[in-house]
CSV table of C-alpha atoms (C1' of nucleotides) in Angstrom, one decimal:
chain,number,residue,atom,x,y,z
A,28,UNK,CA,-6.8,-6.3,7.4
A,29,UNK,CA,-8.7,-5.8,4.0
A,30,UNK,CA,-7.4,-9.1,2.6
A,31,UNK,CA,-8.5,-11.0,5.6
A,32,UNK,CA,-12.1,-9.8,5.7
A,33,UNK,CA,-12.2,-10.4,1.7
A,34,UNK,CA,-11.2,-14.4,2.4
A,35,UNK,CA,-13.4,-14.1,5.9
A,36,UNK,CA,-16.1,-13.0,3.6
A,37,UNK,CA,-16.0,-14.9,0.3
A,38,UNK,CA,-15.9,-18.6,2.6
A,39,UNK,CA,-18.4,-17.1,5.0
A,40,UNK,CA,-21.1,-17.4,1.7
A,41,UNK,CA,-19.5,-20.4,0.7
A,42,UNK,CA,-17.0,-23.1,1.7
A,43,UNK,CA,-13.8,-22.9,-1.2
A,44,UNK,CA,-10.5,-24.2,-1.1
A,45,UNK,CA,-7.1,-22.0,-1.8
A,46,UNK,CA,-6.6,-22.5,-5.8
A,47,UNK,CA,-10.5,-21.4,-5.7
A,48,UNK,CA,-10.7,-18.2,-3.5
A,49,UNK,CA,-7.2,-16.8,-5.4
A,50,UNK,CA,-9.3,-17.7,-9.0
A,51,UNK,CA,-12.2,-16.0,-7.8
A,52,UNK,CA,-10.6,-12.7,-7.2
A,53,UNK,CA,-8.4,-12.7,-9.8
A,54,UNK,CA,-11.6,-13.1,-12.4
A,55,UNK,CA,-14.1,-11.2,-10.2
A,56,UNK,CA,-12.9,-9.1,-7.7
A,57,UNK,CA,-9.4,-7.8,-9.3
A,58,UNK,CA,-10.9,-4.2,-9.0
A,59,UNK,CA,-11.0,-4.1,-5.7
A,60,UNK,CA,-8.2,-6.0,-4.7
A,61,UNK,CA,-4.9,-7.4,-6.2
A,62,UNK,CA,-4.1,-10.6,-3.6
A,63,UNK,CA,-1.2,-12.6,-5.4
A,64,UNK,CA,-1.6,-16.5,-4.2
A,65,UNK,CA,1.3,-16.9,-2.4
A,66,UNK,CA,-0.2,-14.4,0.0
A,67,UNK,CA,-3.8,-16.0,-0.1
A,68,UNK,CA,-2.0,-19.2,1.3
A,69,UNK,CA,0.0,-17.5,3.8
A,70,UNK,CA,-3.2,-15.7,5.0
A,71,UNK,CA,-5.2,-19.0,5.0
A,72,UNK,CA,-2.8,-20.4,7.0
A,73,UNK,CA,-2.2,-17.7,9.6
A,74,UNK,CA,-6.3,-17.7,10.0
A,75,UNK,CA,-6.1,-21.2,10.7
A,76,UNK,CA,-3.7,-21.1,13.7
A,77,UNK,CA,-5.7,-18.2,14.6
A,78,UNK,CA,-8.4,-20.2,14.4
A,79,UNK,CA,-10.6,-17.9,12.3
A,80,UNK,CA,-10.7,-21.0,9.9
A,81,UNK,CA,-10.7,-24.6,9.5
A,82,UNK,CA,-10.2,-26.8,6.3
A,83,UNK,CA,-11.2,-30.5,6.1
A,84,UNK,CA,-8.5,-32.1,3.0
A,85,UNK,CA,-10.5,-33.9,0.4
A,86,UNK,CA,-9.7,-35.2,-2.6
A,87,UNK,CA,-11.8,-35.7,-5.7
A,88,UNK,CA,-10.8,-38.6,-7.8
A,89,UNK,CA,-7.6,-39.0,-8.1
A,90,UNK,CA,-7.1,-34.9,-8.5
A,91,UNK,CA,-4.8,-33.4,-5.8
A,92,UNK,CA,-5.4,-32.9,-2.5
A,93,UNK,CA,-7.8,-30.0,-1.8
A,94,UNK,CA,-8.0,-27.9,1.7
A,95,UNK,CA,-11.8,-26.8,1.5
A,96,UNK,CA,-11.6,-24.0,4.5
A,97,UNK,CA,-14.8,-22.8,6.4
A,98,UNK,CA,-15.5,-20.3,9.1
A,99,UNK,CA,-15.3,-20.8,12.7
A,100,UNK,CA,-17.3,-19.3,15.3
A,101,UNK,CA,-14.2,-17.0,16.3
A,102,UNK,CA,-14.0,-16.3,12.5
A,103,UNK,CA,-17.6,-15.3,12.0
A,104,UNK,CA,-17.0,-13.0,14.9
A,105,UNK,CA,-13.9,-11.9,13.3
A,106,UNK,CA,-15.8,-11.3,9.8
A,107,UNK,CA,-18.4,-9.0,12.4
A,108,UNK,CA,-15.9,-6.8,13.6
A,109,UNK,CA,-13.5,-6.4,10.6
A,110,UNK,CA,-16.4,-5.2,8.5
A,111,UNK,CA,-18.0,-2.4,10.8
A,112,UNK,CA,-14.5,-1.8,11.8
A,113,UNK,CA,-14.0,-1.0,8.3
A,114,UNK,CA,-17.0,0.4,7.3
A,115,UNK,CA,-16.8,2.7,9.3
A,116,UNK,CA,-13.8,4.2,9.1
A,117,UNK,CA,-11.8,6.0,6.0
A,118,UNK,CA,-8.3,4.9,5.4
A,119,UNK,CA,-6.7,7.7,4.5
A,120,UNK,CA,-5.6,6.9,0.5
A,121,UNK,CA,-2.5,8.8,-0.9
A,122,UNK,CA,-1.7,8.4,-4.6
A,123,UNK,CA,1.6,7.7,-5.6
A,124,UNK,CA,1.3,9.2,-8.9
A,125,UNK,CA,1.2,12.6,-6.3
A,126,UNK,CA,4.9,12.6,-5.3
A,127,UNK,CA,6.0,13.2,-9.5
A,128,UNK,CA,3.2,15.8,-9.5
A,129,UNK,CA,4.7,18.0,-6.5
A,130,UNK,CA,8.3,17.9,-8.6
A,131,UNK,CA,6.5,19.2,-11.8
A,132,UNK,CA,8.2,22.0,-12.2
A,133,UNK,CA,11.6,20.1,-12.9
A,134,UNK,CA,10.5,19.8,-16.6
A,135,UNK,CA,9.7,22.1,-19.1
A,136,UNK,CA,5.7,22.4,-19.4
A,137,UNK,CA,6.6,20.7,-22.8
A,138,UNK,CA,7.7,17.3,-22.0
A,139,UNK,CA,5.6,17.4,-18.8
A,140,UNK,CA,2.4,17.6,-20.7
A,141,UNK,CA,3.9,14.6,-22.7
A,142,UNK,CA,4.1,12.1,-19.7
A,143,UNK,CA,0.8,13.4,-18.2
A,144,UNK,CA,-0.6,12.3,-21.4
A,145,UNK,CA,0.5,9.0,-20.8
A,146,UNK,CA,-0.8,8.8,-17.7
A,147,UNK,CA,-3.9,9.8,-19.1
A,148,UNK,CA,-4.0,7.2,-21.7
A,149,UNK,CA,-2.8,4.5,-18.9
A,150,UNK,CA,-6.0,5.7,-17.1
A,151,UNK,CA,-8.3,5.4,-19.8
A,152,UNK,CA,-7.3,2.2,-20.5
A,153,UNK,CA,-7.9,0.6,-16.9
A,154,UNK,CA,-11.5,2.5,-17.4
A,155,UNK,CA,-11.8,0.6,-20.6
A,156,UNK,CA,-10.8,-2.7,-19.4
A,157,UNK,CA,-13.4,-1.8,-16.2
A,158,UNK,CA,-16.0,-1.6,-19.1
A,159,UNK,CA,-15.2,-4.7,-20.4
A,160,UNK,CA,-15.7,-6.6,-17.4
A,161,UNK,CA,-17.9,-9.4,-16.3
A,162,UNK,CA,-20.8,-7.8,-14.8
A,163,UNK,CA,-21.8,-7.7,-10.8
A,164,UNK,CA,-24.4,-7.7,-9.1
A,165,UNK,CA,-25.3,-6.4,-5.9
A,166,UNK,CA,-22.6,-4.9,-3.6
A,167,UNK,CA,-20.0,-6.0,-5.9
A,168,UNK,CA,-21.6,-3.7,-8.8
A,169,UNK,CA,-21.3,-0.7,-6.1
A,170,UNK,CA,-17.4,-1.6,-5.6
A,171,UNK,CA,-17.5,-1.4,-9.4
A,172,UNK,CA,-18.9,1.3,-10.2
A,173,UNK,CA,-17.2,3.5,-7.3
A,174,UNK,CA,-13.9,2.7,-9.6
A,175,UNK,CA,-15.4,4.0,-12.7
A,176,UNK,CA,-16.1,6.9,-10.8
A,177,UNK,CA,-13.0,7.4,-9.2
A,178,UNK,CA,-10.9,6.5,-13.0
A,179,UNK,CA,-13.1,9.3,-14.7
A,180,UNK,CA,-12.6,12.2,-12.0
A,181,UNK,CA,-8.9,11.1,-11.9
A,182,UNK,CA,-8.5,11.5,-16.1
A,183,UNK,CA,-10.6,14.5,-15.4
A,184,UNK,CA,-8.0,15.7,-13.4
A,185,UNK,CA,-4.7,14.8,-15.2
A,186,UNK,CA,-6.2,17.0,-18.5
A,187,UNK,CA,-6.7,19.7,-15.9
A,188,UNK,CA,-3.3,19.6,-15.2
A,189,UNK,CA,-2.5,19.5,-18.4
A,190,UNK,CA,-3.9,22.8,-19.5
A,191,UNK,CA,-2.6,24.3,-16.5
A,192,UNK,CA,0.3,23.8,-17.9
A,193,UNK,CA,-0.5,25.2,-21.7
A,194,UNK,CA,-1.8,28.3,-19.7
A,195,UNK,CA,1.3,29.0,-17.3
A,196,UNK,CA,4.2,27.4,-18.6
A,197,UNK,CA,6.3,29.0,-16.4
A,198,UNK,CA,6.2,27.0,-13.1
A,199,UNK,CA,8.4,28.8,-10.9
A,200,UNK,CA,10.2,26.9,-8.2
A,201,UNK,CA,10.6,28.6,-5.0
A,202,UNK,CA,12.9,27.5,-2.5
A,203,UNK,CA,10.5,24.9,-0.6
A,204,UNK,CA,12.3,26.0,3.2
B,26,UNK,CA,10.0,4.3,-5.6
B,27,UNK,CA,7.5,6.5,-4.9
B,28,UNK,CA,9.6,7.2,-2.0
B,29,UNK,CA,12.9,7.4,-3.2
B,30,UNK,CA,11.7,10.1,-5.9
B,31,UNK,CA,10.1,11.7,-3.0
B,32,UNK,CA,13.5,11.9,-1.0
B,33,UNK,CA,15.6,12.4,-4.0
B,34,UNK,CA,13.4,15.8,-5.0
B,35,UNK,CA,13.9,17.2,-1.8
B,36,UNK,CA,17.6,16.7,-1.5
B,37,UNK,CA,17.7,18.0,-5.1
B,38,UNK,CA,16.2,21.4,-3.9
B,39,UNK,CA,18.7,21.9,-1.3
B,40,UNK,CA,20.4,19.4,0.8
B,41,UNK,CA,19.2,18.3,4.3
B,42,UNK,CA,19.9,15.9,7.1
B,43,UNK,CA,17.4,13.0,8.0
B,44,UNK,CA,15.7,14.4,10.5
B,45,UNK,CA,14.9,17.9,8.4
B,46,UNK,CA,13.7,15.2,5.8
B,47,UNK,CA,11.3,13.3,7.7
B,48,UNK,CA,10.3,16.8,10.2
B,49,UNK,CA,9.6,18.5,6.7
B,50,UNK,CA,7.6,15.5,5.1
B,51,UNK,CA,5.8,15.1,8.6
B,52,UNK,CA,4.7,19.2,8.5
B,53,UNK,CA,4.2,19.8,4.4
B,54,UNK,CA,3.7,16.9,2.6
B,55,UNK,CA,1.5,14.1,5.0
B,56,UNK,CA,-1.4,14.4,2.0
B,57,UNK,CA,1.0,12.6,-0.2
B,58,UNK,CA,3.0,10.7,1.8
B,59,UNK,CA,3.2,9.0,5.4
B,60,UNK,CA,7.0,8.3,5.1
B,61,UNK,CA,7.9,7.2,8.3
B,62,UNK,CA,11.6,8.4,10.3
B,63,UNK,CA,12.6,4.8,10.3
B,64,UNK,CA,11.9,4.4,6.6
B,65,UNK,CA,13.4,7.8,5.7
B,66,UNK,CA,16.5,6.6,7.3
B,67,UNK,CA,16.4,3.6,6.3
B,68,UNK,CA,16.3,4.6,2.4
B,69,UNK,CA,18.7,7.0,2.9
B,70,UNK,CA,21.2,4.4,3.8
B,71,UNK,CA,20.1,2.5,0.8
B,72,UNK,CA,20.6,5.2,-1.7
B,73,UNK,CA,23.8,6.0,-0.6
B,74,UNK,CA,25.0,2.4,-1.0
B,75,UNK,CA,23.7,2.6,-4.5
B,76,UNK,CA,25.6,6.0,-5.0
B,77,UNK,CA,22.4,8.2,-5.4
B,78,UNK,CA,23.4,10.5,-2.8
B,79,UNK,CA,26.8,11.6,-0.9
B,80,UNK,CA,26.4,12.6,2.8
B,81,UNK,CA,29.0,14.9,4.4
B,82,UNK,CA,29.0,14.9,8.5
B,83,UNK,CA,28.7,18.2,10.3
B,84,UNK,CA,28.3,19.1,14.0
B,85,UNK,CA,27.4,22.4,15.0
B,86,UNK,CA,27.9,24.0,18.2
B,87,UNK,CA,27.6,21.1,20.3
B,88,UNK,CA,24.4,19.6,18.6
B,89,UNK,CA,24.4,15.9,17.7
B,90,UNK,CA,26.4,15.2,14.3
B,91,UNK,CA,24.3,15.2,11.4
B,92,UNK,CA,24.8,13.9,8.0
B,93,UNK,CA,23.8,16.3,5.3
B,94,UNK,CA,23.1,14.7,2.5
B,95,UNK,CA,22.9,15.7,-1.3
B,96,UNK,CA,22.5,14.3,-4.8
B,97,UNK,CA,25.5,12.6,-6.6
B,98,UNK,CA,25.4,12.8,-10.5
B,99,UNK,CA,23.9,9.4,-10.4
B,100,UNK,CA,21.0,10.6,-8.2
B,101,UNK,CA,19.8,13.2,-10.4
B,102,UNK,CA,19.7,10.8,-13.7
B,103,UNK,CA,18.0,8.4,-11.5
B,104,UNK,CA,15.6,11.6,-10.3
B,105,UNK,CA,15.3,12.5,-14.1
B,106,UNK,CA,14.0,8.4,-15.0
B,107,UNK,CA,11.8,8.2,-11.5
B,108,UNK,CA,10.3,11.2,-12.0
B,109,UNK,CA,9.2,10.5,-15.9
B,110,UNK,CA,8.1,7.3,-15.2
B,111,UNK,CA,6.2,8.1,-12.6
B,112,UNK,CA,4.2,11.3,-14.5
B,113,UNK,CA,3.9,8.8,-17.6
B,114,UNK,CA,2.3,6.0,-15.8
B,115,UNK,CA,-0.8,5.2,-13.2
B,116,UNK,CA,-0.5,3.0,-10.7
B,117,UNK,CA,-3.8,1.2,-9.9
B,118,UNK,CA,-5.3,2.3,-7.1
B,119,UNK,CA,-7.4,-0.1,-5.4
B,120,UNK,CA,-9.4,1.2,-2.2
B,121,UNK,CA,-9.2,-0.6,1.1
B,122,UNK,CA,-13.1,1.0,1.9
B,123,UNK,CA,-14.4,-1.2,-1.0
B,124,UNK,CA,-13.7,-4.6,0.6
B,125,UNK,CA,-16.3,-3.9,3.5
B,126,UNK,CA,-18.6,-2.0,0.9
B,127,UNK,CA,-18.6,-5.3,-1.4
B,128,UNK,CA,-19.9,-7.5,1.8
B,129,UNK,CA,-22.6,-4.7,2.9
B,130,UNK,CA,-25.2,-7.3,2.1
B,131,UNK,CA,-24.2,-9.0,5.3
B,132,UNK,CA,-26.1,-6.5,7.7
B,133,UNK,CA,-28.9,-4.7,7.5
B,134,UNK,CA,-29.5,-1.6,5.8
B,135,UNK,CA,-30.3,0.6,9.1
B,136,UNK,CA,-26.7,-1.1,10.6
B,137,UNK,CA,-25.0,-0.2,7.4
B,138,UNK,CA,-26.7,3.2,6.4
B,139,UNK,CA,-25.0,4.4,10.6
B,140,UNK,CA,-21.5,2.8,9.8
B,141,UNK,CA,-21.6,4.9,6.7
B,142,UNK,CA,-22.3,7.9,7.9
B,143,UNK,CA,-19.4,7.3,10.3
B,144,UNK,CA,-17.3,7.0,7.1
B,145,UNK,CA,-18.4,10.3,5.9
B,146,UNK,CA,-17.9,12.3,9.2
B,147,UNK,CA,-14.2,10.7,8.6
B,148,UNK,CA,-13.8,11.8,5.2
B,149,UNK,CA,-15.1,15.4,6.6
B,150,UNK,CA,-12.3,15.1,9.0
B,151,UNK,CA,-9.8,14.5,6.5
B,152,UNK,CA,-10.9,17.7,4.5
B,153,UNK,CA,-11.4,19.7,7.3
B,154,UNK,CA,-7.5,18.9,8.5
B,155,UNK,CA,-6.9,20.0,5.0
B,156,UNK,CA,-8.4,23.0,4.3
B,157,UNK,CA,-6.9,23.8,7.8
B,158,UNK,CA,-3.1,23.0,6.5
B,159,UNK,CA,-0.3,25.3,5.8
B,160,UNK,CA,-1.1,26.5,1.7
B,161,UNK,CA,1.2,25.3,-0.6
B,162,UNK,CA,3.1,26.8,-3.7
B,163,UNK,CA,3.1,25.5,-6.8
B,164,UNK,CA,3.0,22.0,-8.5
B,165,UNK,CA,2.7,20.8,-4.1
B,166,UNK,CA,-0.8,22.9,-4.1
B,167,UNK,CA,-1.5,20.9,-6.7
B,168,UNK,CA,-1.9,18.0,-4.7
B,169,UNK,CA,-3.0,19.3,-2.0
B,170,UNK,CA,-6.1,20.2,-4.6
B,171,UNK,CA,-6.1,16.6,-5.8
B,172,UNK,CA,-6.7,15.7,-2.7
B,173,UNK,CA,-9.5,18.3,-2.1
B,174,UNK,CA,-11.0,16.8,-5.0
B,175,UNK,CA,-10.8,12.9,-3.8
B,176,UNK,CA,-12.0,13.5,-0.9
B,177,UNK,CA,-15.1,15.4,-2.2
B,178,UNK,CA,-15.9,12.8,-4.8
B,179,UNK,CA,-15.4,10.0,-2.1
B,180,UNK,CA,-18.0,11.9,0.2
B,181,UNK,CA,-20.6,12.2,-2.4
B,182,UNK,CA,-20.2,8.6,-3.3
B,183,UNK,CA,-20.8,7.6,0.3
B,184,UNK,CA,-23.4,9.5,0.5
B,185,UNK,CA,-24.8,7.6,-2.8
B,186,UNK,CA,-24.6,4.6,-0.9
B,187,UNK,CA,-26.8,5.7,2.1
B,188,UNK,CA,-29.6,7.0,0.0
B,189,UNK,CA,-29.0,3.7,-2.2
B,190,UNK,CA,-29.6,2.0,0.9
B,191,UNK,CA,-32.6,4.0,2.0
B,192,UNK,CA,-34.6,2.9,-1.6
B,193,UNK,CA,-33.7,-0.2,-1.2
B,194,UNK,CA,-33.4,-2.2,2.1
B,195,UNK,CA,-33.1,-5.4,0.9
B,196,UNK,CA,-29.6,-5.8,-1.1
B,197,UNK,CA,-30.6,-9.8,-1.5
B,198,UNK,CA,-27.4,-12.0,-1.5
B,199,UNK,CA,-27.2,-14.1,-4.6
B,200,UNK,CA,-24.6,-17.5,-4.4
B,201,UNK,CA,-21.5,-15.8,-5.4
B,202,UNK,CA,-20.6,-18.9,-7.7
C,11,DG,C1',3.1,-36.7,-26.3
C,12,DG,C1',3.0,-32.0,-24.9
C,13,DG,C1',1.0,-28.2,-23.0
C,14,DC,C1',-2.4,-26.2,-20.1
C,15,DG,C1',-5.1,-26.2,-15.9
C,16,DC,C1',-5.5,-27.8,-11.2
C,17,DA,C1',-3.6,-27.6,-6.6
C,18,DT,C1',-0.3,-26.9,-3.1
C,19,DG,C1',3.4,-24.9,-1.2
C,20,DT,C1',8.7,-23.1,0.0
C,21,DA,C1',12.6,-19.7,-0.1
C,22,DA,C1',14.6,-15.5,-0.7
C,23,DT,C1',13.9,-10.9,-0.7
C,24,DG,C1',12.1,-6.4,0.1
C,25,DA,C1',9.7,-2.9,2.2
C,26,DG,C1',7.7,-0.9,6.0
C,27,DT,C1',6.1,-0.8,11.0
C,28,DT,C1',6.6,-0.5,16.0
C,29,DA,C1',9.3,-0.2,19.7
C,30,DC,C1',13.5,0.6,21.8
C,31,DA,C1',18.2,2.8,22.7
C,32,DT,C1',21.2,6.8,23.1
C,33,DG,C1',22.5,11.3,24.3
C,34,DA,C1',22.9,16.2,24.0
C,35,DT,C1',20.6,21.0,24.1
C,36,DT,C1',17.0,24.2,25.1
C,37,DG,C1',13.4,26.3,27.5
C,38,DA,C1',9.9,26.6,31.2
D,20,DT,C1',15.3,20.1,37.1
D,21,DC,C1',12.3,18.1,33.9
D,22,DA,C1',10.3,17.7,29.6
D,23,DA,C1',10.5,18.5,24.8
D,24,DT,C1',13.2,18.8,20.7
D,25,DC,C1',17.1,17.5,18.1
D,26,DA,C1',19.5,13.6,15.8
D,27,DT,C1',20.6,9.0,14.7
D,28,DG,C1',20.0,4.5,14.6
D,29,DT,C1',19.0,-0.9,15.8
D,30,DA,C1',16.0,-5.1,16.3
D,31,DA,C1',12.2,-7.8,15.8
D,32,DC,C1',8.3,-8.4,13.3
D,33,DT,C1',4.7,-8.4,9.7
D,34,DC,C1',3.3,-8.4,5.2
D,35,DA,C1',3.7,-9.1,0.4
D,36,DT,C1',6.3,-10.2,-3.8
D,37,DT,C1',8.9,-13.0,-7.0
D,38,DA,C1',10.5,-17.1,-8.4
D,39,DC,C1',10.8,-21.7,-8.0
D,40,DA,C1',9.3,-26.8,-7.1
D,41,DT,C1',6.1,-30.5,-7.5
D,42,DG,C1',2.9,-33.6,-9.7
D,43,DC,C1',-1.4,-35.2,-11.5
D,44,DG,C1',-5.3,-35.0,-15.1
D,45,DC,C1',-7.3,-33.5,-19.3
D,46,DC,C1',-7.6,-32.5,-24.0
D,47,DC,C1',-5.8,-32.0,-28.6
DNA sequence: GGGCGCATGTAATGAGTTACATGATTGA
DNA sequence: TCAATCATGTAACTCATTACATGCGCCC
């Protein structure tokens, strides 16, 4: 339901059509989401027979047509709900990069330090490209800074593993029954 | 593939029927994963069709027949590639929370600052139920303590944001365009 | 004239969920 | 005897992804 709060949201400040709401994330809001467009049109057009939305075609000049969506009363209800409902709760997150970590102890601490060096780089280069970014304000700067957080404990955590691993290199796999 | 490594690892440990898979998953390992039984089956059939795993039927006593399933030579390369790429890489996490957290100017801070704290007693919950679990050996302990750590982090940032809120009532909306 | 940006979509595919179906054994 | 556990699966559905299709305008 993330995705359709996000597009409740962003034409609840202001009226946009498709090609303008996928643009806008994918310059400004790629932190906290990645919503390809295919799936921005299919969600715009299962909110419209839900009636969450409406969209009035226009066209300017002789440009293509444009569907310039705005809220409904339903959908403004809609918006309500989905954002307590998510505020208030905590959807549990797992981290795929977890499941290679629990099977650690199939390498040798050699090559294993190796690829968790990778990782690390890879992390410090989406904390990089964070840095880089257009600057927010408001709300949008919290979402922001919340991933900067989150990138820094996580590279803080991968070098910990990392010289676990210098320290015991000798991980010894017990039978896991 | 996440899944598919995850399945793989186990099997390569010591071979199992489906429902040991998902029962085990279920009981050790629902911090890293929520692999569901249709899923696990599901995959199971997939990766034998691809000739990652072999799966010999056995019945015993009267019991329903179960297919016991273990790694074919092919399953352990494609272990030994999932497993590297997976240690050497970081997928992006993005965090469903931040949508609703990048549209908290919509309510007022006294509304927000009481679905927040709801967040945090959820995140509580979530480390309580861990610290609570069966303890791990090993690289798994690992993640459980990855997960100790996210959890903490994500409490204090919550936190942030209802003392941010406190300071500051009025988050003022700007046009987002 | 050619390539990029604007603007909308369809089709095929894949992955995962929920709910349902089946049937035997075990334990209270 | 009744419920829970063991054990496997199917079917329908949702959601998202990739790749493709279309066509005009604008700028160099």
């Amino acid at each position: 339901m993330e995705n359709e709060l996000l597009i409740l949201g962003l034409l609840r400040k202001q009226e946009m059509h498709g090609y303008q709401i996928t643009e806008f994330i994918d310059r400004n809001l790629s932190i906290c989401t990645d919503l390809k467009k295919s799936a921005a049109y299919f969600l715009l057009e299962k909110m419209t027979r839900e009636g969450w939305i409406i969209f009035e075609e226009t066209r300017a000049g002789k440009r293509p047509l444009k569907r310039v969506y705005r809220l409904t009363e339903k959908g403004e209800g809609e918006f309500q709900r989905l954002l307590r409902e998510n505020l208030a709760g905590y959807p549990p997150s797992a981290f795929g990069g977890d499941t290679g970590v629990a099977f650690l102890d199939s390498l040798d601490a050699n090559e294993a330090q190796g690829l968790l060096r990778q990782r690390l780089a890879a992390i410090q280069q989406l904390a990089d490209d964070l840095r880089d970014n257009p600057h927010h304000h408001g709300p949008v700067a919290w979402v922001v800074e919340h991933q900067q957080r989150h990138l820094a404990a996580e590279a803080e955590w991968v070098q910990t593993l990392i010289d676990r691993l210098s320290n015991s290199p000798e991980v010894h796999s017990e039978p896991i029954i």
